């Protein structure tokens, strides 16, 4: 595999990690990372949907009218979410019950739609599949890392097995603890990125070089295009 292909995968894991760098998909991240098993299950489900939807959207990119591309993307994503939900109900019912509503809500997970709009709709099938793998792995690793910290410190277990002798801090598995752990991990990840960039003599990391606000959002181009389309519609009506 060429360096360019490897870079596509590595991009989702390190440089543009959806959780620690892009800060998207945080709702399921905070909700399911009370345990490692939940994080792993959600990560696998999201990775399957990412890869499958990226492939199909890449195949359809030249025949889908630009005006209806987003509804079509959502229909494709919803189809694969239904498949993974049925599979989890059949083969991992306990995990499916534990994740609850967050499996169907993968349909509106901004990671999935963002990659469809920003990458799959503009690139070939193989590259789109690699992008889905990279982003999926990055998301899964982040969920498992956060789940490990919260389960060990908050419940005293790892994959349900007792591993510590001290009294667990219940706060860590509650919502406030999720925000605290996520914030600390984000800061540590950015600091490691900055250090790696300095060691390579690159100065600011790509994440640090991005502007704040809407300009830092991966969907900024899509929003701008939507605003432009809406403006054209209003002009046509008048």
Short mmCIF file of N, CA, C and O in Angstrom, two decimals, residues 190 207-217:
data_model
loop_
_atom_site.label_atom_id
_atom_site.label_comp_id
_atom_site.label_asym_id
_atom_site.label_seq_id
_atom_site.Cartn_x
_atom_site.Cartn_y
_atom_site.Cartn_z
N UNK A 190 -3.93 17.03 22.19
CA UNK A 190 -3.44 18.22 21.48
C UNK A 190 -2.01 18.53 21.88
O UNK A 190 -1.19 18.96 21.06
N UNK A 207 -4.14 21.02 13.77
CA UNK A 207 -5.28 21.37 14.60
C UNK A 207 -5.14 22.78 15.16
O UNK A 207 -6.10 23.54 15.24
N UNK A 208 -3.89 23.13 15.54
CA UNK A 208 -3.67 24.45 16.11
C UNK A 208 -3.73 25.54 15.04
O UNK A 208 -4.03 26.69 15.32
N UNK A 209 -3.41 25.16 13.80
CA UNK A 209 -3.36 26.13 12.72
C UNK A 209 -4.75 26.48 12.21
O UNK A 209 -4.91 27.46 11.50
N UNK A 210 -5.75 25.67 12.56
CA UNK A 210 -7.10 25.94 12.07
C UNK A 210 -7.69 27.17 12.74
O UNK A 210 -7.43 27.43 13.91
N UNK A 211 -8.54 27.92 12.05
CA UNK A 211 -9.21 29.05 12.67
C UNK A 211 -10.25 28.57 13.66
O UNK A 211 -10.70 27.44 13.60
N UNK A 212 -10.64 29.45 14.57
CA UNK A 212 -11.69 29.11 15.51
C UNK A 212 -13.05 29.39 14.88
O UNK A 212 -13.15 30.05 13.86
N UNK A 213 -14.11 28.89 15.50
CA UNK A 213 -15.45 29.13 15.00
C UNK A 213 -15.80 28.23 13.84
O UNK A 213 -15.27 27.13 13.70
N UNK A 214 -16.70 28.70 12.97
CA UNK A 214 -17.20 27.89 11.86
C UNK A 214 -16.08 27.47 10.91
O UNK A 214 -16.16 26.41 10.29
N UNK A 215 -15.06 28.30 10.79
CA UNK A 215 -13.96 27.97 9.88
C UNK A 215 -13.23 26.71 10.28
O UNK A 215 -12.56 26.08 9.46
N UNK A 216 -13.34 26.30 11.55
CA UNK A 216 -12.67 25.10 12.02
C UNK A 216 -13.50 23.85 11.82
O UNK A 216 -13.01 22.74 12.01
N UNK A 217 -14.74 24.02 11.42
CA UNK A 217 -15.67 22.88 11.30
C UNK A 217 -15.49 22.19 9.96
O UNK A 217 -15.38 22.84 8.92
#
